[in-house]
């Protein structure tokens, strides 16, 4: 329902104060924009806390067992990846902190647009390095020595070692191929279209709260142009 519908219904019910309707309309849209931004804000806060826990744990394990080459590689990998993720989330929070919801609409649209792009890049970075991150974290949790582990598994099931190494090598081109398929989802099959909507790797999936905020901003923009 837009502002004209509200004004019409208000007058139909006997109301005679259009300014009240206008103020309520503007406040409701601003409130909805604020809620959508807050959803993204607190999501980033929780993600930062989770990564701080992982970062601290990786640092402690790395220091306590630095002589283990497997632990050393895994620990450094996890520290680097979590640091990048933390940096990206702090950057996102800084962008939201700079937003002035009462400021010019054009400026607010630009800031949300930048935030949307950064959120997609953040999630895609995690996706591309997810396999490395997962196994590095497993090595730290179980304190594996890969030399011993691989030799033991190789004696019983060499195909398992070959499959894991092959997947680790092929994951990066595979991940990039999947992302390209998501980018072309509008031209692809229904399978890829539906998958992209749930992937958290496309604008539609990861930025739904911000897309709603932009829609409310457009309603305010149209209202201001009409008045």
Coordinates of N, CA and C in Angstrom, one line a residue, residues 188-195 197:
X188 N 20.1 -19.9 -17.1 CA 20.3 -21.3 -17.0 C 19.0 -22.1 -16.8
X189 N 19.1 -23.3 -16.3 CA 18.0 -24.2 -16.1 C 17.3 -23.8 -14.8
X190 N 16.1 -24.4 -14.6 CA 15.4 -24.1 -13.3 C 16.1 -24.6 -12.1
X191 N 16.9 -25.7 -12.3 CA 17.7 -26.3 -11.2 C 18.7 -25.2 -10.7
X192 N 19.4 -24.6 -11.6 CA 20.4 -23.6 -11.1 C 19.8 -22.3 -10.6
X193 N 18.6 -22.0 -11.2 CA 17.9 -20.8 -10.7 C 17.4 -21.0 -9.2
X194 N 16.8 -22.2 -9.0 CA 16.4 -22.5 -7.6 C 17.5 -22.6 -6.6
X195 N 18.6 -23.2 -7.1 CA 19.8 -23.4 -6.2 C 20.4 -22.1 -5.9
X197 N 19.0 -19.3 -5.5 CA 18.2 -18.5 -4.5 C 18.4 -19.0 -3.1

